[in-house]
Amino acid sequence: KRQTIISWVLQLTVVVIIGQTLPSKFGAHPGSVALFTELGMEPQGRILTGTLELLACFLLLIPTSVVYGALLTAGLMSGALLAHFTKLGFAGGNAFGYFAILTLILSLIILYLRRTQLPIIHRMFGKK
């Protein structure tokens, strides 16, 4: 019961963090366009990333699909961090990289808390 409550708090936090970036991705906000242009992924990468993040938000809100939303989020944030470490950097007031770190950590905690709901993780980390 306690783990479920903690998981829901983390899930909602991740949905808020990811959700607040969606209008700029889908609305072609100049900052979002500049970021994806720098990555050489504008506009397809911006729209695809936004679509996958929106899907992750929905999955995180459906009790039977939380682990899949957390997995998708972890993958997306790993990609975002790779972009920040290799091309975008973390300087200049760019908080997106730090939010990616936070969101990755939260999604991994969600996966751990709900490890019994995903067979491969349950086999790796479940109680023996």
CSV table of C-alpha atoms in Angstrom, one decimal:
chain,number,residue,atom,x,y,z
A,1,LYS,CA,0.0,0.0,0.0
A,2,ARG,CA,2.7,2.5,1.0
A,3,GLN,CA,4.8,1.6,-2.1
A,4,THR,CA,1.7,2.2,-4.3
A,5,ILE,CA,1.1,5.6,-2.8
A,6,ILE,CA,4.8,6.6,-3.3
A,7,SER,CA,4.7,5.3,-6.8
A,8,TRP,CA,1.6,7.4,-7.6
A,9,VAL,CA,3.2,10.5,-6.2
A,10,LEU,CA,6.3,9.9,-8.4
A,11,GLN,CA,4.2,9.0,-11.5
A,12,LEU,CA,2.2,12.2,-11.2
A,13,THR,CA,5.5,14.2,-10.7
A,14,VAL,CA,6.9,12.7,-13.9
A,15,VAL,CA,3.7,13.4,-15.8
A,16,VAL,CA,3.8,17.0,-14.7
A,17,ILE,CA,7.5,17.4,-15.6
A,18,ILE,CA,7.1,15.8,-19.0
A,19,GLY,CA,3.6,17.3,-19.6
A,20,GLN,CA,4.9,20.8,-19.2
A,21,THR,CA,7.2,20.4,-22.1
A,22,LEU,CA,4.6,19.2,-24.6
A,23,PRO,CA,3.1,22.5,-25.5
A,24,SER,CA,6.5,23.8,-26.6
A,25,LYS,CA,7.2,20.7,-28.6
A,26,PHE,CA,3.9,20.5,-30.4
A,27,GLY,CA,3.5,24.3,-30.6
A,28,ALA,CA,7.0,24.8,-32.2
A,29,HIS,CA,8.2,27.1,-29.4
A,30,PRO,CA,11.4,28.8,-30.7
A,31,GLY,CA,13.4,27.3,-27.8
A,32,SER,CA,12.3,23.8,-28.6
A,33,VAL,CA,12.8,24.3,-32.3
A,34,ALA,CA,16.3,25.6,-31.6
A,35,LEU,CA,17.2,22.7,-29.4
A,36,PHE,CA,16.1,20.1,-32.0
A,37,THR,CA,17.7,22.1,-34.8
A,38,GLU,CA,21.0,21.9,-32.9
A,39,LEU,CA,20.5,18.1,-32.7
A,40,GLY,CA,19.7,18.0,-36.5
A,41,MET,CA,16.3,16.5,-35.6
A,42,GLU,CA,13.9,19.4,-36.4
A,43,PRO,CA,10.9,19.0,-36.9
A,44,GLN,CA,10.6,15.2,-37.0
A,45,GLY,CA,12.6,14.5,-33.8
A,46,ARG,CA,10.7,17.2,-31.9
A,47,ILE,CA,7.3,15.8,-32.9
A,48,LEU,CA,8.3,12.2,-32.4
A,49,THR,CA,9.8,13.0,-29.0
A,50,GLY,CA,6.6,14.9,-28.0
A,51,THR,CA,4.4,12.1,-29.2
A,52,LEU,CA,6.4,9.5,-27.2
A,53,GLU,CA,6.4,11.7,-24.1
A,54,LEU,CA,2.6,12.1,-24.4
A,55,LEU,CA,2.3,8.3,-24.7
A,56,ALA,CA,4.5,7.9,-21.6
A,57,CYS,CA,2.2,10.3,-19.7
A,58,PHE,CA,-0.9,8.3,-20.6
A,59,LEU,CA,0.8,5.0,-19.7
A,60,LEU,CA,1.9,6.4,-16.3
A,61,LEU,CA,-1.7,7.2,-15.5
A,62,ILE,CA,-3.2,3.8,-16.3
A,63,PRO,CA,-2.6,1.4,-13.4
A,64,THR,CA,-2.1,-1.6,-15.7
A,65,SER,CA,0.5,0.1,-17.9
A,66,VAL,CA,2.6,2.1,-15.3
A,67,VAL,CA,5.7,0.0,-15.8
A,68,TYR,CA,5.6,0.5,-19.5
A,69,GLY,CA,5.2,4.2,-19.1
A,70,ALA,CA,8.2,4.2,-16.7
A,71,LEU,CA,10.3,2.2,-19.1
A,72,LEU,CA,9.4,4.5,-22.0
A,73,THR,CA,10.2,7.5,-19.8
A,74,ALA,CA,13.5,6.0,-18.8
A,75,GLY,CA,14.4,5.4,-22.4
A,76,LEU,CA,13.4,8.9,-23.5
A,77,MET,CA,15.3,10.6,-20.6
A,78,SER,CA,18.4,8.4,-21.4
A,79,GLY,CA,18.3,9.8,-24.9
A,80,ALA,CA,17.8,13.3,-23.7
A,81,LEU,CA,20.8,13.0,-21.4
A,82,LEU,CA,22.9,11.5,-24.2
A,83,ALA,CA,22.1,14.6,-26.2
A,84,HIS,CA,23.0,16.9,-23.3
A,85,PHE,CA,26.2,15.2,-22.5
A,86,THR,CA,27.4,15.0,-26.2
A,87,LYS,CA,26.0,18.1,-27.9
A,88,LEU,CA,23.7,20.4,-25.9
A,89,GLY,CA,25.6,20.7,-22.6
A,90,PHE,CA,24.2,21.8,-19.3
A,91,ALA,CA,25.3,25.5,-19.3
A,92,GLY,CA,23.5,28.7,-20.0
A,93,GLY,CA,20.6,28.2,-17.7
A,94,ASN,CA,19.5,25.1,-19.7
A,95,ALA,CA,17.4,23.3,-17.0
A,96,PHE,CA,16.2,20.6,-19.4
A,97,GLY,CA,19.2,18.5,-18.8
A,98,TYR,CA,18.7,18.6,-15.0
A,99,PHE,CA,15.0,17.8,-15.4
A,100,ALA,CA,16.0,14.8,-17.6
A,101,ILE,CA,18.2,13.5,-14.8
A,102,LEU,CA,15.5,14.0,-12.2
A,103,THR,CA,12.9,12.3,-14.5
A,104,LEU,CA,15.2,9.4,-15.3
A,105,ILE,CA,15.8,8.8,-11.6
A,106,LEU,CA,12.1,9.0,-10.8
A,107,SER,CA,11.1,6.6,-13.6
A,108,LEU,CA,13.7,4.1,-12.3
A,109,ILE,CA,12.3,4.4,-8.8
A,110,ILE,CA,8.8,3.7,-10.2
A,111,LEU,CA,10.2,0.7,-12.0
A,112,TYR,CA,11.7,-0.6,-8.8
A,113,LEU,CA,8.6,0.0,-6.8
A,114,ARG,CA,6.5,-1.8,-9.4
A,115,ARG,CA,9.0,-4.4,-10.3
A,116,THR,CA,6.6,-7.3,-9.8
A,117,GLN,CA,4.5,-6.0,-12.7
A,118,LEU,CA,7.2,-6.4,-15.3
A,119,PRO,CA,8.4,-10.0,-15.6
A,120,ILE,CA,12.0,-9.3,-16.6
A,121,ILE,CA,12.5,-6.8,-13.8
A,122,HIS,CA,10.7,-9.0,-11.3
A,123,ARG,CA,13.2,-11.9,-12.1
A,124,MET,CA,16.1,-9.5,-11.7
A,125,PHE,CA,15.1,-7.7,-8.5
A,126,GLY,CA,12.1,-9.6,-7.1
A,127,LYS,CA,12.2,-11.2,-3.7
A,128,LYS,CA,13.5,-14.8,-3.9
